[in-house]
Coordinates of C-alpha atoms in Angstrom, one line a residue:
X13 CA -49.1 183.0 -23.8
X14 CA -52.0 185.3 -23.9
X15 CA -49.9 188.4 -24.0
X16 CA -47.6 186.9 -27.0
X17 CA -51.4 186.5 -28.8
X18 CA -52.3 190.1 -28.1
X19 CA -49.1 191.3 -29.6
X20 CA -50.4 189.4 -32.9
X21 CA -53.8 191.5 -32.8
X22 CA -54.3 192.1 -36.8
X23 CA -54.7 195.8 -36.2
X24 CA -51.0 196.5 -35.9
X25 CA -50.6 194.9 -38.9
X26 CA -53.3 197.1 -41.0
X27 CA -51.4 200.1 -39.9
X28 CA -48.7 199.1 -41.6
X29 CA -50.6 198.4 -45.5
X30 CA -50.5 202.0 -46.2
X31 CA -46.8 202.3 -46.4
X32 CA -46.4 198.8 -48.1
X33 CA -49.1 199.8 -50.9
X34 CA -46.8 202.8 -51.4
X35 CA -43.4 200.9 -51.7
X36 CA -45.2 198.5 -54.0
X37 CA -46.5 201.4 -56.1
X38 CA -43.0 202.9 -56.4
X39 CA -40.9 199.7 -57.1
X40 CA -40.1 199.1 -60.5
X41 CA -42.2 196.1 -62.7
X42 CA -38.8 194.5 -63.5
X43 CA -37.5 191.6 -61.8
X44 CA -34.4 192.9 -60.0
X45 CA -30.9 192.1 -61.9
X46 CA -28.7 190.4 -59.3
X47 CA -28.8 187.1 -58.0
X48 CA -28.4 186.1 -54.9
X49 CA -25.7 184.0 -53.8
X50 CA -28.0 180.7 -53.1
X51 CA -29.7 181.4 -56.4
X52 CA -26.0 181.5 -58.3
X53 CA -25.0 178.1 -56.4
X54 CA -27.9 176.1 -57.3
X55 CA -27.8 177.8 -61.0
X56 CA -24.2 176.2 -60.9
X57 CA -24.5 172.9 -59.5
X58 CA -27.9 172.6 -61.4
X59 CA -27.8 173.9 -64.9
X60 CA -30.6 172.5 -67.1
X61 CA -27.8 172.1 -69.9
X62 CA -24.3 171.4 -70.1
X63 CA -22.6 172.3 -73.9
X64 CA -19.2 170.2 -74.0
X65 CA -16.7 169.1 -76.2
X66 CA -14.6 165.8 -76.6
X67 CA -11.7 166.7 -76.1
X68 CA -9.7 163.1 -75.8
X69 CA -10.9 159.3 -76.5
X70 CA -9.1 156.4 -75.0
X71 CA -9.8 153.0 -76.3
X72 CA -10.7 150.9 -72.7
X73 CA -11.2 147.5 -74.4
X74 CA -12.2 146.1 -77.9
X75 CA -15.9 147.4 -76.5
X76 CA -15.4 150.0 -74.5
X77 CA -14.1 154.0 -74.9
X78 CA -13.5 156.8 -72.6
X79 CA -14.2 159.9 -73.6
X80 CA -13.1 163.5 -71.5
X81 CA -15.6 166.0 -71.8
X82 CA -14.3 169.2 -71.6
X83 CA -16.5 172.9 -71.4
X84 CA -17.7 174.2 -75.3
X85 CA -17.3 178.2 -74.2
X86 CA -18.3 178.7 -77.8
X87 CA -21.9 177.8 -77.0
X88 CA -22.0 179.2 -73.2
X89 CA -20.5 176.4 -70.7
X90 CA -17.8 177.8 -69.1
X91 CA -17.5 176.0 -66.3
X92 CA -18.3 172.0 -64.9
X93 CA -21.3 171.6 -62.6
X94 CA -19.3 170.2 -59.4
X95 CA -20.8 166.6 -58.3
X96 CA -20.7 164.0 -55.4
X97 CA -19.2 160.6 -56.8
X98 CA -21.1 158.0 -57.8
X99 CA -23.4 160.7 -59.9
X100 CA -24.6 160.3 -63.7
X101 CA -24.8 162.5 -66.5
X102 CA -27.7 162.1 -69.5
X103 CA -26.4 162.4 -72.7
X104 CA -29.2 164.3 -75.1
X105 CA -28.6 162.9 -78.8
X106 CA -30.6 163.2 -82.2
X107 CA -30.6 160.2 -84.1
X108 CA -31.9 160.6 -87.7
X109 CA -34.5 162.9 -86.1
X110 CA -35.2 160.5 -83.4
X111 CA -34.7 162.8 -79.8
X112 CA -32.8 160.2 -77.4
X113 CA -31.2 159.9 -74.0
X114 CA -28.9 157.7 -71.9
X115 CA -27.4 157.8 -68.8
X116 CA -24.1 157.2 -68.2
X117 CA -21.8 157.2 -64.9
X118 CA -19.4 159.1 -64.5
X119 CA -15.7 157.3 -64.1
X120 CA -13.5 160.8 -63.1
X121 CA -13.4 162.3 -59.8
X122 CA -15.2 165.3 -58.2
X123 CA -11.9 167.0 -58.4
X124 CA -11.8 166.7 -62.2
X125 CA -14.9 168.7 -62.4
X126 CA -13.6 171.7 -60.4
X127 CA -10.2 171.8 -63.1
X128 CA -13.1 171.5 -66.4
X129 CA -13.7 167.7 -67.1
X130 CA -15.9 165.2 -66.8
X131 CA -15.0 161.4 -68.4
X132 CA -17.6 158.9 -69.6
X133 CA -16.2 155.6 -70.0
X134 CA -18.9 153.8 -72.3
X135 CA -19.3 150.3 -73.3
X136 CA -20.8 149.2 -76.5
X137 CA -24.0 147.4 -76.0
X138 CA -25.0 144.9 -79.1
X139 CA -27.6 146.8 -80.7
X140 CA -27.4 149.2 -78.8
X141 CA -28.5 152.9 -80.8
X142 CA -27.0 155.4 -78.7
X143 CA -24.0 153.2 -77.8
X144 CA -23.3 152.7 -81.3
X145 CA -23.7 156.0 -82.4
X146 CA -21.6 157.5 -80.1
X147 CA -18.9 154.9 -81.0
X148 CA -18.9 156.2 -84.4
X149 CA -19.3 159.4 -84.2
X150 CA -18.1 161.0 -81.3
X151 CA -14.2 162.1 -82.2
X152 CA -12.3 165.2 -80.5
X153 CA -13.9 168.3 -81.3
X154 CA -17.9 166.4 -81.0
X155 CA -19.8 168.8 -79.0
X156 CA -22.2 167.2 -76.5
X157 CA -25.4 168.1 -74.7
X158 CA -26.0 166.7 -71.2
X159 CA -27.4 167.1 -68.2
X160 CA -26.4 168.1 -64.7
X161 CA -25.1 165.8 -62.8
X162 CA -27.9 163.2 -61.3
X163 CA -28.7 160.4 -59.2
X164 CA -28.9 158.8 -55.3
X165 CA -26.5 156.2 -55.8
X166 CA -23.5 157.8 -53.8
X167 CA -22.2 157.5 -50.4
X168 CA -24.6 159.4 -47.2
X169 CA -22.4 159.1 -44.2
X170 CA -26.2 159.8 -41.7
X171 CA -27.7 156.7 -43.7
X172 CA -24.4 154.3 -45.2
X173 CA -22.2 152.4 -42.9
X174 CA -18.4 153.3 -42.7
X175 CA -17.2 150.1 -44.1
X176 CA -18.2 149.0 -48.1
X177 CA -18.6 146.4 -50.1
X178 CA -19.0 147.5 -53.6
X179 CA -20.3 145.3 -56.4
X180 CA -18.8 145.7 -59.8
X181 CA -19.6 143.5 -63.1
X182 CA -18.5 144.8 -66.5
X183 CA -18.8 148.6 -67.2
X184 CA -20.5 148.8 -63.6
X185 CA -17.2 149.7 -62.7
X186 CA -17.5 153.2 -63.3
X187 CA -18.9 155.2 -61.0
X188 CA -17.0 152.9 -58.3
X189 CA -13.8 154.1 -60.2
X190 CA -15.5 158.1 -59.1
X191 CA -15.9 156.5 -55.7
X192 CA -12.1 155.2 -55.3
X193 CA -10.4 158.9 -56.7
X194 CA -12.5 160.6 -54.0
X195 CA -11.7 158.2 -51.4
X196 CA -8.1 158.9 -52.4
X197 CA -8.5 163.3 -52.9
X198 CA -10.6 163.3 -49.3
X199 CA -13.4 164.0 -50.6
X200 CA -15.3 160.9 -49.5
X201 CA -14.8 159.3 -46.3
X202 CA -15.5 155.2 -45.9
X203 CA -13.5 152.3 -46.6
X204 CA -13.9 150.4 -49.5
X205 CA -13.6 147.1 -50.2
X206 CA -14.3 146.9 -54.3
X207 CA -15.2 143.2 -55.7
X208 CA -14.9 143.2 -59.4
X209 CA -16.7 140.7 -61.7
X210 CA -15.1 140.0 -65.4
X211 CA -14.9 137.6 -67.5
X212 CA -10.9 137.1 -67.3
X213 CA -8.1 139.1 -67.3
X214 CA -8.1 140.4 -70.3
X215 CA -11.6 141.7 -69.6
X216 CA -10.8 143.8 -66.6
X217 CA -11.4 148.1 -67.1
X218 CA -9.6 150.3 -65.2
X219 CA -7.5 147.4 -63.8
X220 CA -3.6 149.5 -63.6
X221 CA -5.5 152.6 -62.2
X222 CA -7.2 150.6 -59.1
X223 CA -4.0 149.1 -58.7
X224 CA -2.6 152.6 -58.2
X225 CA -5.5 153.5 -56.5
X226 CA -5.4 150.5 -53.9
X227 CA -1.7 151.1 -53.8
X228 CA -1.5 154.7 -52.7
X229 CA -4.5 154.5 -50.2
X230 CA -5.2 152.1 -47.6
X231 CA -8.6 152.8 -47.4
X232 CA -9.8 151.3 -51.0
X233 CA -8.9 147.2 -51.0
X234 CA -9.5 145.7 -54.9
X235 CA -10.4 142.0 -55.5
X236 CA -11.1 141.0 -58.8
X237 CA -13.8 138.2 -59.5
X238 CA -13.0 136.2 -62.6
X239 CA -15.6 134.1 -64.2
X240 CA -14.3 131.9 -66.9
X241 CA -13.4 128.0 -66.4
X242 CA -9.9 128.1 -66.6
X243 CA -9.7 131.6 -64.4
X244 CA -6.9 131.7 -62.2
X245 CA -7.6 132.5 -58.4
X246 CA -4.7 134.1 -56.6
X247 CA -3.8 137.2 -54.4
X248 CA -6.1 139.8 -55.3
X249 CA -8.1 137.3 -57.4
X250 CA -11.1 135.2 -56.9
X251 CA -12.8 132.8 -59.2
X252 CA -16.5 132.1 -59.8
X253 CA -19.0 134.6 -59.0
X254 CA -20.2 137.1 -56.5
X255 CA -21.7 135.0 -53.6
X256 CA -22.9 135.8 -50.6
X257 CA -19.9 133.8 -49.1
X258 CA -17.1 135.6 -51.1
X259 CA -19.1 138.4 -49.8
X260 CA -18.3 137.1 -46.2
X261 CA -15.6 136.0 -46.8
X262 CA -14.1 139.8 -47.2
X263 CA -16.6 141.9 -45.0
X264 CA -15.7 142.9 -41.4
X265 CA -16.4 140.9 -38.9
X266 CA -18.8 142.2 -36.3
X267 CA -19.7 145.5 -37.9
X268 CA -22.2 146.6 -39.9
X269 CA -21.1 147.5 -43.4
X270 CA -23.3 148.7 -46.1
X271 CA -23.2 147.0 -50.0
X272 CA -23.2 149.1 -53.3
X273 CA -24.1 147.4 -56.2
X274 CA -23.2 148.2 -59.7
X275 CA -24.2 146.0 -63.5
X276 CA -25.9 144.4 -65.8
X277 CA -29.3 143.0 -65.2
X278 CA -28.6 139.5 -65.2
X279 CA -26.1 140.2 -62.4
X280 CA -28.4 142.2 -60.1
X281 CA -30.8 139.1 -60.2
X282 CA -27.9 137.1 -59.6
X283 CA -27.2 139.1 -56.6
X284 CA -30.1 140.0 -54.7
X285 CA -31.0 136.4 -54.1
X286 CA -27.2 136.0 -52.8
X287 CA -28.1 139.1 -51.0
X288 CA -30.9 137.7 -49.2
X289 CA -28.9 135.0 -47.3
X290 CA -26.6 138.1 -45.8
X291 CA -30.5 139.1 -43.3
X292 CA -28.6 143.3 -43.8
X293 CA -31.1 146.4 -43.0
X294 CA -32.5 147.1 -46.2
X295 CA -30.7 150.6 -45.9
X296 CA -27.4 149.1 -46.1
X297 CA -28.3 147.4 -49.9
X298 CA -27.8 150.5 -52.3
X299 CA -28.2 149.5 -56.2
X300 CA -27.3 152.0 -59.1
X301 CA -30.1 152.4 -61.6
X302 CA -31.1 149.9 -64.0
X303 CA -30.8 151.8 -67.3
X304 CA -32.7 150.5 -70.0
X305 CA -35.0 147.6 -69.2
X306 CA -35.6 145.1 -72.3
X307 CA -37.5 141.9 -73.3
X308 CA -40.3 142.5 -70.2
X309 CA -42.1 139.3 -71.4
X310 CA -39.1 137.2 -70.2
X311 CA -40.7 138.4 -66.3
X312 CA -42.7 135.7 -64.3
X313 CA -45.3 138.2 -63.4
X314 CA -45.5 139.7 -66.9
X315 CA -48.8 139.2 -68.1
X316 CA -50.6 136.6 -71.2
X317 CA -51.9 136.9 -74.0
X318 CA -50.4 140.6 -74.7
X319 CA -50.7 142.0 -78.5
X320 CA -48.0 142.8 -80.1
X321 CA -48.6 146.2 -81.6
X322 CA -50.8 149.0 -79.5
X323 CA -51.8 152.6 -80.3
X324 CA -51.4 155.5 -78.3
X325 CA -52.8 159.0 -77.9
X326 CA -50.2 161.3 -76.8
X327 CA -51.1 164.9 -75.3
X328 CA -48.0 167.5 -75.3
X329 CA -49.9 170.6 -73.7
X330 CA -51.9 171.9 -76.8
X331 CA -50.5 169.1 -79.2
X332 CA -51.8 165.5 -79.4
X333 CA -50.0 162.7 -81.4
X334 CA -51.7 159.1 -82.7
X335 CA -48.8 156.9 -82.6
X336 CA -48.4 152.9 -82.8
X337 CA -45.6 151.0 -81.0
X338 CA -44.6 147.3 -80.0
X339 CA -45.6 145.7 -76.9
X340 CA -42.1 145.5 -76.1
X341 CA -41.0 149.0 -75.9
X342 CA -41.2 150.8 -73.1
X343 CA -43.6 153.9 -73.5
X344 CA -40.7 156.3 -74.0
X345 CA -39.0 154.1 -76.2
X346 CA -42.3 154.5 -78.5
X347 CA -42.3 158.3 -78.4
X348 CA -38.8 158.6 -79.4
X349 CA -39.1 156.1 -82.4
X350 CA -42.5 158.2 -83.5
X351 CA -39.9 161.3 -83.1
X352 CA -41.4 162.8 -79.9
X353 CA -39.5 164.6 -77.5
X354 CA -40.1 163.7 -74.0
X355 CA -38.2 164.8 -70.9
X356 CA -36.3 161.6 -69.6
X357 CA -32.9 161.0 -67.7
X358 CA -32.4 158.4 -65.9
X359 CA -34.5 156.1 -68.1
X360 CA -34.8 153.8 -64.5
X361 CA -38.2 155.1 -63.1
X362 CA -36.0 156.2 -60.5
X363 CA -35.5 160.4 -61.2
X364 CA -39.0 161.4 -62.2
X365 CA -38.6 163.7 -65.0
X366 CA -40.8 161.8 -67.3
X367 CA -43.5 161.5 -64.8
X368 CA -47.2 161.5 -67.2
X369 CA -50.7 161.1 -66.4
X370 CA -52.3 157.9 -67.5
X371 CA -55.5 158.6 -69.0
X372 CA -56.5 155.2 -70.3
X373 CA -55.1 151.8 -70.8
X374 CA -52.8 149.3 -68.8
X375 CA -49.0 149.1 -68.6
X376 CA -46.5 147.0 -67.3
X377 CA -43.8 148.2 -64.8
X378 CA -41.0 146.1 -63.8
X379 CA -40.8 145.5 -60.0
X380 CA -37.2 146.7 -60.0
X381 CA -37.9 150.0 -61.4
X382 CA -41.2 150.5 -59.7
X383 CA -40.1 153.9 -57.9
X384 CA -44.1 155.0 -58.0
X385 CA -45.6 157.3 -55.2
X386 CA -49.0 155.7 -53.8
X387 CA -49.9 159.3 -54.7
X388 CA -49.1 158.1 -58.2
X389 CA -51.8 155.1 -58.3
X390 CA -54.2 157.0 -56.5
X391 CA -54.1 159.5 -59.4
X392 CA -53.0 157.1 -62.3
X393 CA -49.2 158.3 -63.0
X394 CA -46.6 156.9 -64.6
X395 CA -42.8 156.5 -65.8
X396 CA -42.8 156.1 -69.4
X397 CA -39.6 155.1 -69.6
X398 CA -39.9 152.0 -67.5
X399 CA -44.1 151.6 -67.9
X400 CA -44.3 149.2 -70.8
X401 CA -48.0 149.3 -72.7
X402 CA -50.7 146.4 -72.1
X403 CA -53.4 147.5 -74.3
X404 CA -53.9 150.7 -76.4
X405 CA -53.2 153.9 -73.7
X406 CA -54.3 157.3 -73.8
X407 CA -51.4 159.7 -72.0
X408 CA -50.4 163.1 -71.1
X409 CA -46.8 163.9 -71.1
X410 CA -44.6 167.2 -69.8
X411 CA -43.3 168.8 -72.7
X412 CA -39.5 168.6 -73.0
X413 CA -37.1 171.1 -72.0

C-alpha cells in the first residue's frame, strides 16, 4: 500500500503542467465538430422535440381515434426516437394562445418506431380541451410537436416477475396493446395475462387485433371484463368487475407474478383496495400515471374551508407574472389559462419536469401523485401540475423549453 501512495506523490504530476498549459494554449476555442457515438445515441433516443405529421386517422369507437404519426422532414425529424413499450409521448399544443400539454400512451409497437411511426390512440374526454381539440382539428397533413418518448411504466425483467397480470379499463388499453406487439416481435420477454374492463361489447378497443394477437402467440392470454347488467360471461369473457378473486382466479398458482395497472381514476381506487386483499411485494404493483387529476375537494383528506379564487406570484427567471386562478386547478393548470408556458409532461407528479420552488403559500397534493423527494420538503418544492393551491402562493418556475 505504501508504495502504491508514493507513486501518487503530487510532484510527478507538476512535472507534467507545463506541457498541458501548452496543449491548452494551442487548442482551438471551438467546441470540436464531431460527436461521439454515446452523444449521437442519447441525441436520438432523447431529442427535446419531435416535428410529426398525421399521416392516417382511424375512427376506434364513437369516442375514440387513432391517429399515426409519421416524421415532418420539412421541419427537421427525420427519423422516430426508438422506445421500450409501455412509454408515453406529450403532445405540445397552443390553444387560442393558451400553451398546453397531455400525455398520451403509445398503442404501436417498438418496431413501428424503427420503420417511422408512432400511433396515439385518443379517447375524447367530456370537456376535455386538448381532447377535443385534437378531435377537431387534427386531419392528415396536421403537424405535431411532441416529446421523446417518457415514462417508468414498462416491463424491468431485474425488478418484474415473469408472469403478468395487466389491468385494462377503457382507453387504458393502450400502452398494454404496445406491450402485447412486443411480446409478439421479441422484443419483450414475459407472459401476459391481459384483463380488460368495458362497458359491453360494443365498447371494447382494439378487440380483433388482441384476438390476433392472443391467437398468434401463446404467451399473451386476453380476457375481457364486461360491466353492464345484462353482460354475457363466456369463454374469454367475464362479467362484473376487476376483483381481487377474478384476479386469482387467472394468476399462476404458486409463483409470484407482478400486476400492471392501466385507467381511469375511479378504477385505480376501485382496484387498489381489491389489491390489498392479494398481501403482493409492493414491487410487483406497477400503475401507469394518473394524467390529469380533477375535483381535489372530492378527497377525504382535502382540507375546509378553502377559498375559491387565490392569487399567485409567478417568477420566470427575470420575469414575474400576478395571476388569479380557482382553487380547483391544479397550479399548472392556472399558468396555462393565464397563458404561461411552463415545462410539464407527464402532468402526474411522476417525471419532474415542472419541478418549482415554493416560496410562500400552501398547496394540496394528492397522495397518488405525491412522487416528492424528502429533499423536496426540506427545501419547499413542488409539482405544479399535481400541487393544487390552498391559499395565495408565491412560486418560482423553470422556464419552458
Amino acid at each position: 500500500m505504501a508504495k502504491s501512495f508514493n507513486n501518487l506523490k503530487g510532484s510527478k504530476f507538476i512535472k507534467m503542467l507545463p506541457d498541458r498549459q501548452a496543449r491548452f494554449k494551442d487548442a482551438p476555442a471551438e467546441l470540436p465538430a464531431f460527436t461521439d457515438n454515446a452523444t449521437a445515441l442519447a441525441r436520438a433516443l432523447h431529442p427535446k422535440r419531435q416535428y410529426l405529421k398525421v399521416a392516417d386517422v382511424k375512427v376506434m369507437a364513437e369516442d375514440t381515434k387513432s391517429f399515426t404519426l409519421v416524421p415532418d422532414e420539412s421541419k427537421g425529424t427525420k427519423e422516430l426516437a426508438y422506445f421500450g413499450a409501455g412509454k408515453y409521448l406529450t403532445v405540445f399544443e397552443t390553444i387560442e394562445g393558451m400553451p398546453v400539454t397531455r400525455a398520451y400512451s403509445i398503442s404501436s409497437s417498438p418496431k413501428d418506431s424503427l420503420e417511422g411511426k408512432y400511433v396515439l390512440t385518443i379517447k375524447l374526454v367530456e370537456g376535455g380541451l386538448v381532447s377535443q381539440y385534437i378531435f377537431d382539428n387534427w386531419e392528415v397533413g396536421t403537424q405535431v410537436e411532441v416529446s421523446a418518448p417518457a415514462g417508468n411504466f414498462e416491463y424491468q425483467p431485474l425488478r418484474d416477475a415473469k408472469k403478468v397480470i395487466c389491468l385494462a379499463g377503457g382507453s387504458g388499453i393502450t400502452p398494454f396493446v404496445s406491450m402485447a406487439k412486443a411480446i409478439r416481435d421479441g422484443d419483450e420477454d414475459f407472459e401476459m395475462t391481459l384483463l380488460y374492463g368495458s362497458r359491453n361489447i360494443e365498447s371494447i378497443l382494439f378487440r380483433d387485433e388482441l384476438e390476433a394477437l392472443s391467437a398468434k402467440c401463446e404467451k399473451i392470454k386476453v380476457v375481457h371484463v364486461l360491466s353492464v347488467e345484462n353482460a354475457q360471461a363466456g369463454d374469454g369473457f367475464e362479467k362484473g368487475f376487476i376483483t381481487a378473486e377474478l384476479i386469482r382466479k387467472y394468476a399462476p398458482e404458486n409463483e409470484k407474478f407482478s400486476i400492471f395497472l392501466c385507467g381511469p381514476q375511479q378504477m385505480y381506487q376501485f382496484v387498489d383496495k381489491e389489491l390489498e386483499k392479494l398481501g403482493l411485494e409492493k414491487k410487483y404493483i406497477r400503475h401507469e400515471m394518473f394524467g390529469e387529476f380533477h375535483n381535489p375537494s372530492e378527497q377525504k383528506d382535502y382540507p375546509d374551508a378553502v377559498a375559491e379564487t387565490v392569487k399567485i406570484r409567478v417568477k420566470i427567471q427575470d420575469s414575474i407574472y400576478d395571476i388569479e386562478g380557482s382553487s380547483n386547478d391544479s397550479v399548472l393548470q392556472i399558468l396555462e389559462k393565464n397563458k404561461i408556458a411552463a415545462p410539464a409532461r407527464c402532468r402526474s407528479g411522476e417525471c419532474g419536469f415542472c419541478h418549482s420552488h415554493l416560496i410562500s403559500g400552501k398547496v394540496y397534493v394528492p397522495k397518488a401523485l405525491e412522487y416528492r423527494r424528502l429533499a423536496d420538503y426540506k427545501f419547499g418544492c413542488i409539482h405544479p401540475c399535481c400541487s393544487f393551491p390552498l391559499t395565495d402562493l408565491e412560486i418560482d418556475v423553470p422556464a419552458a423549453e
